[in-house]
Coordinates of N, CA, C and O in Angstrom, one line a residue:
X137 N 0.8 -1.2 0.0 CA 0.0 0.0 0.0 C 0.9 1.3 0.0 O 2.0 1.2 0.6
X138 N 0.4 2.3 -0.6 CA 0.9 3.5 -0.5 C 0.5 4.2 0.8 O -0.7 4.0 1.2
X139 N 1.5 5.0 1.6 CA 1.5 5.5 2.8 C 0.5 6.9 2.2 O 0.4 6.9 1.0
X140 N -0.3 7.9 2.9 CA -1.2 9.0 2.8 C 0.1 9.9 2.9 O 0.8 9.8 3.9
X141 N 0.4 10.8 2.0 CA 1.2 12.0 3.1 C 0.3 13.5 2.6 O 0.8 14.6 2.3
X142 N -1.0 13.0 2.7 CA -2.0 14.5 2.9 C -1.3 15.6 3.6 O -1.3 16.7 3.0
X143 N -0.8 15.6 4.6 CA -0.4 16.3 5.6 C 1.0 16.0 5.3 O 1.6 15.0 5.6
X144 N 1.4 17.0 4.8 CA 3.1 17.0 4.5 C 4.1 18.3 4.2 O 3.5 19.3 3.6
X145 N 5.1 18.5 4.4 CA 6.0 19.9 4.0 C 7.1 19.2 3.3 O 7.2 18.0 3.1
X146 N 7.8 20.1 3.0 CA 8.9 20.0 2.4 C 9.8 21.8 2.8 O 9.4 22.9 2.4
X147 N 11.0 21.7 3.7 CA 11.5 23.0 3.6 C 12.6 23.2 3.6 O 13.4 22.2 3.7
X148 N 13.3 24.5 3.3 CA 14.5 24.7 3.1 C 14.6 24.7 3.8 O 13.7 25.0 4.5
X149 N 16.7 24.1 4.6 CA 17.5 24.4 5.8 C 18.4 25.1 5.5 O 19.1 25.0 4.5
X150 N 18.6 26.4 6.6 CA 19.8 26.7 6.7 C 21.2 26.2 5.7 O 21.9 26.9 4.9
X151 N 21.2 24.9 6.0 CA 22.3 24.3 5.5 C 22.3 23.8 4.6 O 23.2 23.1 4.3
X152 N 21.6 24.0 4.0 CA 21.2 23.7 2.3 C 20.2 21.8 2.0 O 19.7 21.3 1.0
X153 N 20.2 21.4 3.7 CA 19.3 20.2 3.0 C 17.8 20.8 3.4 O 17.5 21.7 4.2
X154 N 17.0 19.9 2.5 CA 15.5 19.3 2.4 C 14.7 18.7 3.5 O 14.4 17.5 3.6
X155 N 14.4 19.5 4.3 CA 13.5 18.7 5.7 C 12.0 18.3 5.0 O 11.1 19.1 4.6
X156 N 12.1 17.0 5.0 CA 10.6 16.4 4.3 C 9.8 15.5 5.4 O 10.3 14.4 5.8
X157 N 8.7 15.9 5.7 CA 7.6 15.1 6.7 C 6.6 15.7 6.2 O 6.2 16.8 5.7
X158 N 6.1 14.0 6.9 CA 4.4 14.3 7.0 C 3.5 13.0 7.1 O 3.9 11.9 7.3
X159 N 2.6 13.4 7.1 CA 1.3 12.0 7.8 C 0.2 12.2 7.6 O -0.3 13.3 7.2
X160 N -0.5 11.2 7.8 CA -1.9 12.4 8.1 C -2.8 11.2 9.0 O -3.5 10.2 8.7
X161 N -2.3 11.8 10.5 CA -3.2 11.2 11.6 C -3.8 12.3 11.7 O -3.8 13.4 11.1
X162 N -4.7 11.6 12.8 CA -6.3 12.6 13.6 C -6.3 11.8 14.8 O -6.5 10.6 15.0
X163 N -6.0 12.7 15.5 CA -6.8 12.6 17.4 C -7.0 11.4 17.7 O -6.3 10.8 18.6
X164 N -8.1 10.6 16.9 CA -8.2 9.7 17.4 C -8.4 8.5 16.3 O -9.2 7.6 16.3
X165 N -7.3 8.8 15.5 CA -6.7 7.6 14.6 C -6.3 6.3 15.2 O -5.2 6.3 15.8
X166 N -7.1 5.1 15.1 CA -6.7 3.8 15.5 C -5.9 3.2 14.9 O -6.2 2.6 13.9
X167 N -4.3 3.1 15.4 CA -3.6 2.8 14.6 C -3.5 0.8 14.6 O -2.8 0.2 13.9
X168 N -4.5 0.1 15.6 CA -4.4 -1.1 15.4 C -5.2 -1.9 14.8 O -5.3 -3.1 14.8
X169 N -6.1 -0.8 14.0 CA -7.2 -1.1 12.7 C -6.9 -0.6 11.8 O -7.8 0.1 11.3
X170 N -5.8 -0.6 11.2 CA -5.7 0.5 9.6 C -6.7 0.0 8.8 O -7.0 -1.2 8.6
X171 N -7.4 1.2 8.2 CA -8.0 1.0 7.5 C -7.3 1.7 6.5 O -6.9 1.1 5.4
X172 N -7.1 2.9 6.7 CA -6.3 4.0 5.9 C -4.5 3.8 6.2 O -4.1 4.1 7.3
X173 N -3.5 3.3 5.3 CA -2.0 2.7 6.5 C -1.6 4.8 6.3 O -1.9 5.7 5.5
X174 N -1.1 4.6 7.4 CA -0.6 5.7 7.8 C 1.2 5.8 8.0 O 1.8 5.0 8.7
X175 N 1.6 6.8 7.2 CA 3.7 6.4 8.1 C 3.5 7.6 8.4 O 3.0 8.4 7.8
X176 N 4.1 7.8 9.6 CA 4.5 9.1 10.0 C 5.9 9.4 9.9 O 6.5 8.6 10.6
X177 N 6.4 10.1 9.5 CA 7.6 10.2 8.4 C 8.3 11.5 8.7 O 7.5 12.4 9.1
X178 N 9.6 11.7 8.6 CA 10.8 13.1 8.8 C 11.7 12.6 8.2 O 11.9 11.4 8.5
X179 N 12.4 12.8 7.4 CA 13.7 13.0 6.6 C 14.3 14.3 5.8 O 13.7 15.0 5.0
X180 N 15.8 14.3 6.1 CA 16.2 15.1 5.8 C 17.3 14.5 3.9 O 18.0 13.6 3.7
X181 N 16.7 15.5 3.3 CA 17.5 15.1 2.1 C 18.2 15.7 1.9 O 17.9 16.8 1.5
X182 N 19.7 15.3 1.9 CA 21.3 15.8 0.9 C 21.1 16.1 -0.2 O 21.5 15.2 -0.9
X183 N 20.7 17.0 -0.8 CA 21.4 17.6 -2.2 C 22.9 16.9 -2.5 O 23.8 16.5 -1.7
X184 N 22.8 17.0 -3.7 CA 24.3 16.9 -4.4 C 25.9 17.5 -4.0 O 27.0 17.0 -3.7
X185 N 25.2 19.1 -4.0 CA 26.0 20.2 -4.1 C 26.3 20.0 -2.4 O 27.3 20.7 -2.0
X186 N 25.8 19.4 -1.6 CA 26.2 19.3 -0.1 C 27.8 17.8 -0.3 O 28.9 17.6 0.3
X187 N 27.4 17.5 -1.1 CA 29.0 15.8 -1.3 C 29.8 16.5 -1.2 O 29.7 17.6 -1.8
X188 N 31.1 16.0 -0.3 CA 32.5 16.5 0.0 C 33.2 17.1 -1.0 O 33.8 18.1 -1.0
X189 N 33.0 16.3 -2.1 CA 33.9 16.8 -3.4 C 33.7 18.2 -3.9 O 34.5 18.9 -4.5
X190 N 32.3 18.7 -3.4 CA 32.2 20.1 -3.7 C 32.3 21.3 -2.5 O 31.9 22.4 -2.6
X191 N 32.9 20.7 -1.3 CA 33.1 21.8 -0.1 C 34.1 23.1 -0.4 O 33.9 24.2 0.1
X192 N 34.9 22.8 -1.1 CA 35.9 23.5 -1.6 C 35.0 24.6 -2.6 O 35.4 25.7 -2.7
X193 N 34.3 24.4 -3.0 CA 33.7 25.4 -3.7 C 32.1 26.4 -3.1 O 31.4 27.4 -3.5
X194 N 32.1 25.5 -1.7 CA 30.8 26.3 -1.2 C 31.3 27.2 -0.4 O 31.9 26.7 0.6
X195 N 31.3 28.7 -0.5 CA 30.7 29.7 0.2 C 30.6 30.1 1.8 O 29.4 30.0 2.1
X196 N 31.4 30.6 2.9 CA 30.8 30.7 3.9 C 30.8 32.5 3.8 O 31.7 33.1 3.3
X197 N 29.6 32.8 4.3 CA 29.1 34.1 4.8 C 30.6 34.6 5.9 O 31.1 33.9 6.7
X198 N 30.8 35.7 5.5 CA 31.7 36.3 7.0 C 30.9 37.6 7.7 O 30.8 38.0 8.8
X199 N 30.3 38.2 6.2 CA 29.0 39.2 6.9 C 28.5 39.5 6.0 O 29.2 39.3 4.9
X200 N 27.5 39.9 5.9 CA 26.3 40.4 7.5 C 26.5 39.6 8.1 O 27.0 38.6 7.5
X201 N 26.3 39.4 9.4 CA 25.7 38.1 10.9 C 24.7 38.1 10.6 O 24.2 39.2 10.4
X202 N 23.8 36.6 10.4 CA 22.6 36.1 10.9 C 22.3 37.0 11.7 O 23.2 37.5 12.4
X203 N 20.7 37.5 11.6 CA 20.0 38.7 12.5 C 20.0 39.5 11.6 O 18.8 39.7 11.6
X204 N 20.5 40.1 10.9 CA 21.2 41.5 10.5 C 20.0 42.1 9.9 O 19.6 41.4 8.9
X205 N 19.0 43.6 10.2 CA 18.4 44.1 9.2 C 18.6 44.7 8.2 O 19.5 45.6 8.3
X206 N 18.0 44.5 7.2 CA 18.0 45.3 5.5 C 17.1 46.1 5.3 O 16.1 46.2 6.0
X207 N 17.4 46.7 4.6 CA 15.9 47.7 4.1 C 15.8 47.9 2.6 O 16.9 47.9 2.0
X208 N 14.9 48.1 2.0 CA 14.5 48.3 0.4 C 15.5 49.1 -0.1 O 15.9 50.0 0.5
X209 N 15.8 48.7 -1.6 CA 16.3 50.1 -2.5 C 18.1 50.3 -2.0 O 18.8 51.0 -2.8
X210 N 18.6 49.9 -1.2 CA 19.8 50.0 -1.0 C 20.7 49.3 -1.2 O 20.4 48.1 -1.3
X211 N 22.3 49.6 -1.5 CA 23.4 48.3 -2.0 C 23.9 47.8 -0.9 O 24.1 48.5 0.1
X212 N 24.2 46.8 -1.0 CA 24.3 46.1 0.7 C 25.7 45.0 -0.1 O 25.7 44.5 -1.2
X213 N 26.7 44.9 1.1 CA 27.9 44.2 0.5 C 28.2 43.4 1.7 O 28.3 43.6 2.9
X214 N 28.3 41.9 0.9 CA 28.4 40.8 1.6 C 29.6 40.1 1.2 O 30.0 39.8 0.1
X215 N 30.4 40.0 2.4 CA 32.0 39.3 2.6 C 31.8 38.0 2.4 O 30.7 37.6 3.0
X216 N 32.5 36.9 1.7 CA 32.3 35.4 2.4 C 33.9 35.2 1.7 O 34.7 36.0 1.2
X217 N 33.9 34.3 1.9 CA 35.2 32.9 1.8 C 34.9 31.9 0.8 O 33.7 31.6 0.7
X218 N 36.0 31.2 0.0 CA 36.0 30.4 -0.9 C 37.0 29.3 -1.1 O 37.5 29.3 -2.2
X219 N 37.3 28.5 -0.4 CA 38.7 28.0 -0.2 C 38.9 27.3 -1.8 O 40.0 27.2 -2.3
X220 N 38.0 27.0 -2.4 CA 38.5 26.8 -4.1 C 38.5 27.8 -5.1 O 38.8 28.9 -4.8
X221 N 38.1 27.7 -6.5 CA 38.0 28.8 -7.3 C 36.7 29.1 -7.3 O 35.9 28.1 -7.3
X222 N 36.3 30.6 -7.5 CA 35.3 31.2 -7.8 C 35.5 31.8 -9.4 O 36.4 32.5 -9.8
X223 N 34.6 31.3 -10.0 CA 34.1 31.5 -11.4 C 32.6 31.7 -11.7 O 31.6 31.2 -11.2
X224 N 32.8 32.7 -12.6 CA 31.2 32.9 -13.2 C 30.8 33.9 -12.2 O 31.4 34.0 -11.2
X225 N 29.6 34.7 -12.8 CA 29.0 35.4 -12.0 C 28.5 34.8 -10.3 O 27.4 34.2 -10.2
X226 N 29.0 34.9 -9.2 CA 28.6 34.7 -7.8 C 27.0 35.3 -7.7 O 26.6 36.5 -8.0
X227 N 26.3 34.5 -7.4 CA 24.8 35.1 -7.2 C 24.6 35.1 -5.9 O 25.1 34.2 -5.2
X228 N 23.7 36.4 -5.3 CA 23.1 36.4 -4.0 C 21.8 35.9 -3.9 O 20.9 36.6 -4.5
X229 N 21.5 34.9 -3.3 CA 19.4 35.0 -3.1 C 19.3 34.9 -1.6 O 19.9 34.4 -0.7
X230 N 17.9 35.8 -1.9 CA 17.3 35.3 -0.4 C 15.7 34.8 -0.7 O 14.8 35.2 -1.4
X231 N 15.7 33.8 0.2 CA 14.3 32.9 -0.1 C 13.0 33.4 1.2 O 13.4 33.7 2.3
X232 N 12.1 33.5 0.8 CA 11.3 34.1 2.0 C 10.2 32.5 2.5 O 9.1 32.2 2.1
X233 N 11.2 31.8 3.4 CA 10.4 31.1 4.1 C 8.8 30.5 3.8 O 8.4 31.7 3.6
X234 N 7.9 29.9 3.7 CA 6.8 29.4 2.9 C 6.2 28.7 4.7 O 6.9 28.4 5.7
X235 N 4.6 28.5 4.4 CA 4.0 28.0 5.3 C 3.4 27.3 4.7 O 2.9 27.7 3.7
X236 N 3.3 26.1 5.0 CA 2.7 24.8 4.3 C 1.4 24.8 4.7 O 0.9 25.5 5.6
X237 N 0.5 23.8 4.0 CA -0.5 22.6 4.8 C -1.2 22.0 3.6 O -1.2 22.4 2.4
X238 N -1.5 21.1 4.1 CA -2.4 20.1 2.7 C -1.3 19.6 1.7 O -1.7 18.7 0.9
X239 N -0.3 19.8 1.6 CA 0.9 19.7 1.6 C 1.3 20.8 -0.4 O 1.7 20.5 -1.5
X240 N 1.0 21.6 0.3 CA 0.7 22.7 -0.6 C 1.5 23.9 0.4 O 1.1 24.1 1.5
X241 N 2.7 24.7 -0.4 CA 3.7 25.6 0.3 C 2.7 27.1 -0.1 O 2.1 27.2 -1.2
X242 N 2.8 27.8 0.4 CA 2.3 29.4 0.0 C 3.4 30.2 0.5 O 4.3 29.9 1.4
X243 N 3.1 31.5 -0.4 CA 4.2 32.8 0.2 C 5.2 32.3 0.1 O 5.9 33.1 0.8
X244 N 6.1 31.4 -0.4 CA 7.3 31.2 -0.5 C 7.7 31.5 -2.0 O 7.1 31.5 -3.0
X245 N 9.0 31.8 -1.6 CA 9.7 33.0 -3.0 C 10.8 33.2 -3.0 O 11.3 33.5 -1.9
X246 N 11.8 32.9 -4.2 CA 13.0 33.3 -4.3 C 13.7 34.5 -5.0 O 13.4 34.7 -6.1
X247 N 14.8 35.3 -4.5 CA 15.2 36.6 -5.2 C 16.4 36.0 -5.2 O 17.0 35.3 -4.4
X248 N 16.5 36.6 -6.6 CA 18.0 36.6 -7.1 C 18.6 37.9 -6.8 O 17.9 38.7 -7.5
X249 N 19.5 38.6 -6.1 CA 19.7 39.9 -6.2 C 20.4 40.6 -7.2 O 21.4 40.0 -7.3
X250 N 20.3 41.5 -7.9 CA 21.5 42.3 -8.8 C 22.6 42.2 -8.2 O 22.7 42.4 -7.0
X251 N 23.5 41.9 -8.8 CA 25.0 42.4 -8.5 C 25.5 43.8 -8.6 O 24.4 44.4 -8.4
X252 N 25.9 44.3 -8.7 CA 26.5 45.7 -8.3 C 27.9 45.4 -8.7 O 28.3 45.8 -9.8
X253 N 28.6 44.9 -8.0 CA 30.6 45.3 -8.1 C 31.2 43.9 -7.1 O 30.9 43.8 -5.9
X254 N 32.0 42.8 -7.9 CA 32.3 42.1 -7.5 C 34.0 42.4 -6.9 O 34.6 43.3 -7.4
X255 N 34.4 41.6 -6.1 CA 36.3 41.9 -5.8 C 36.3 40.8 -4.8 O 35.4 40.3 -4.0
X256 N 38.2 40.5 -5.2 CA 38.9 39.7 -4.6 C 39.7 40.4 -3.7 O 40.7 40.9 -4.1
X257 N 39.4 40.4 -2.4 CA 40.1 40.8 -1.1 C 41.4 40.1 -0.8 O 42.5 40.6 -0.9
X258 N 41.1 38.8 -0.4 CA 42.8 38.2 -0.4 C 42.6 36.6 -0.9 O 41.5 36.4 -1.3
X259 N 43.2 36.0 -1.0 CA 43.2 35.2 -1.9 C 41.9 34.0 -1.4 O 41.8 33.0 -2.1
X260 N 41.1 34.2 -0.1 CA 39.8 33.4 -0.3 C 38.9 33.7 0.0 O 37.8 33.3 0.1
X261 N 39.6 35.1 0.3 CA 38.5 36.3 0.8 C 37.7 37.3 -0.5 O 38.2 37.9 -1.4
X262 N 36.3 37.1 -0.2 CA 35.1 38.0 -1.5 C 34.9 38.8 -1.4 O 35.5 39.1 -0.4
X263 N 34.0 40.1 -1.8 CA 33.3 41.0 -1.1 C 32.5 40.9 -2.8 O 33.1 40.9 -3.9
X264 N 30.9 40.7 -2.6 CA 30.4 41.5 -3.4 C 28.7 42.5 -3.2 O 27.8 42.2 -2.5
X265 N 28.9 43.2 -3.8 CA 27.5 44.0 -3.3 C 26.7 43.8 -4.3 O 27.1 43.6 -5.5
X266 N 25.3 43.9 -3.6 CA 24.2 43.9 -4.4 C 22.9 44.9 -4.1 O 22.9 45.8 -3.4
X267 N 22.0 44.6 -4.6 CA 21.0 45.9 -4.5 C 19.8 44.6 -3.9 O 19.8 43.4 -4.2
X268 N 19.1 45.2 -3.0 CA 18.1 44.8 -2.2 C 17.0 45.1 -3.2 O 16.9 45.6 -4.3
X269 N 16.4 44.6 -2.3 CA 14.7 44.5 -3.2 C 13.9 45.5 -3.6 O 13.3 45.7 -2.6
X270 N 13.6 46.1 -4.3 CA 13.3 47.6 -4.6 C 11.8 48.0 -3.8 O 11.5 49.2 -3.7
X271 N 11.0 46.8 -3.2 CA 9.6 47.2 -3.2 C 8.9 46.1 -2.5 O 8.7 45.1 -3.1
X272 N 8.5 46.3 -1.3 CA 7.3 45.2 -0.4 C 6.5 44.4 -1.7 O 6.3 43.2 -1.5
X273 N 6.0 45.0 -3.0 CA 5.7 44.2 -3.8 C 6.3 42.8 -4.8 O 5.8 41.9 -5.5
X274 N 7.5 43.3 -4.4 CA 8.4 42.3 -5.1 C 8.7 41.4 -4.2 O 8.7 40.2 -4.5
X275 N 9.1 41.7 -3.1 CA 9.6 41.0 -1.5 C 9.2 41.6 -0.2 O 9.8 42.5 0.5
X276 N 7.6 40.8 0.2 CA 7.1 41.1 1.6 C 8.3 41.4 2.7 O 9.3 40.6 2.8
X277 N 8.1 42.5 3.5 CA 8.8 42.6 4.7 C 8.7 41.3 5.3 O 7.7 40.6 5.1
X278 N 10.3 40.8 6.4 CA 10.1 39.4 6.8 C 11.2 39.2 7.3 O 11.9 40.1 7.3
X279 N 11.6 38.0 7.7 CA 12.5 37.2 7.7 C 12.8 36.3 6.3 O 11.9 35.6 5.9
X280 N 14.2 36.5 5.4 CA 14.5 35.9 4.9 C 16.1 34.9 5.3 O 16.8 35.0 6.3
X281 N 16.3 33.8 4.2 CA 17.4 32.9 4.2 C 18.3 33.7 3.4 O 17.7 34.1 2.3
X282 N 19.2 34.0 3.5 CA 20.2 34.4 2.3 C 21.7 33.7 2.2 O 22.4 33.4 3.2
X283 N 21.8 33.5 0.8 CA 23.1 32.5 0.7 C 23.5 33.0 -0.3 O 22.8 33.4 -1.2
X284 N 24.7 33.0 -0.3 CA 25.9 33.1 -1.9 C 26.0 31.9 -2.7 O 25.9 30.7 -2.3
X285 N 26.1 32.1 -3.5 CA 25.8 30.7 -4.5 C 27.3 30.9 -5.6 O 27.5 31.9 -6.2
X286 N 28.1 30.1 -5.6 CA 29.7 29.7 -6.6 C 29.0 28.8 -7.2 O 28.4 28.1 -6.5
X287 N 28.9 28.7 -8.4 CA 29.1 27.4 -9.3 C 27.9 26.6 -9.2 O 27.9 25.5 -9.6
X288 N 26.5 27.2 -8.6 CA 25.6 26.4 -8.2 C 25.4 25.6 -7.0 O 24.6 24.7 -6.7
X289 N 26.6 26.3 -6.2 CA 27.1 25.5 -4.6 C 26.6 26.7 -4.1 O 27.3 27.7 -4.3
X290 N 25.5 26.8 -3.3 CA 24.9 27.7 -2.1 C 25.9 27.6 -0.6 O 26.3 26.6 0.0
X291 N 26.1 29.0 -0.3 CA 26.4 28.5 1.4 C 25.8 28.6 2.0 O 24.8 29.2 1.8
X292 N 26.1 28.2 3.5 CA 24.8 27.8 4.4 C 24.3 29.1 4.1 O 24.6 30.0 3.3
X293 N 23.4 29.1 5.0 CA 22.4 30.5 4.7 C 22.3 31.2 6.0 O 22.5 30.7 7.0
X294 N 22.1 32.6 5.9 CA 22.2 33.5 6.8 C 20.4 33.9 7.2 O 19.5 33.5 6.4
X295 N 20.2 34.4 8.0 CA 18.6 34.9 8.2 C 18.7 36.7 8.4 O 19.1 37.2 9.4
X296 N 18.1 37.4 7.2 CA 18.5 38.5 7.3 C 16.5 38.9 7.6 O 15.5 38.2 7.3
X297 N 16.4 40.1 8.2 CA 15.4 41.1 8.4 C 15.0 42.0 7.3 O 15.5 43.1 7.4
X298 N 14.3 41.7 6.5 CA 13.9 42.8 5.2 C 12.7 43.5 6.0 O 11.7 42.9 6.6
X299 N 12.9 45.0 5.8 CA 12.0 45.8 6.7 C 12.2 47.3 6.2 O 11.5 48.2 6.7

């Protein structure tokens, strides 16, 4: 039999894996009469870009700090680290968190941000700036995830305050 996962999420981490659960009990679900089989289920899924062979190319944030508020319309410059090569345009996104149910995400959204002016500080040290979001219409005030992205290798993610 196939398990029900009516009741299910799927969300981004921090760390770039896939937190996937879900079920679908009730109160007073008899679980020693299935009628309906039920699993109640949590797994976290690895991406690719998380395998050792690509650490060397992911990204850590040195700033902003997690916390940090932003505000609309302004260029904002973010330091990180690269202990391999950086090639190709470096992208900034920040994802605005999503609220599930039925196993259906809403309000969840990703920005790519403009670049502005890229530079190499010292040899694994970045700085590049970018332009924030121009408008509550494009990106609800909130808490977002923000990560630098090398080569399609995200790093972990920071939680910035768009406000």
């Amino acid at each position: 039999t196939i398990p029900r996962m009516y009741h299910s999420t799927a969300i981004l981490l921090r760390d770039g894996r896939v937190l996937v659960g879900g079920s679908n009990p009730h109160g007073v679900y008899n679980f020693t009469r299935v009628l309906f089989p039920t699993e109640l289920s949590l797994e976290a899924f690895s991406p690719v870009y998380l395998e050792p062979e690509f650490a060397k190319l992911r990204p850590k944030i040195v700033s902003p700090k997690s916390q940090t508020t932003i505000t609309y319309r302004k260029t904002m410059k973010l330091k990180f680290k690269v202990v391999g090569e950086v090639k190709g345009p470096v992208k900034v996104t920040m994802v605005f968190p999503s609220f599930t149910t039925h196993s259906f995400s809403m309000n969840q959204r990703l920005l790519v941000l403009d670049n502005v002016k890229f530079k190499r500080s010292k040899s694994t040290n970045y700085e590049v700036q970018v332009r924030t979001p121009r408008s509550a219409f494009v990106a609800p005030p909130g808490y977002y995830m923000m990560f630098v992205v090398n080569q399609n290798i995200p790093s972990e993610g920071i939680w910035v305050r768009l406000q």
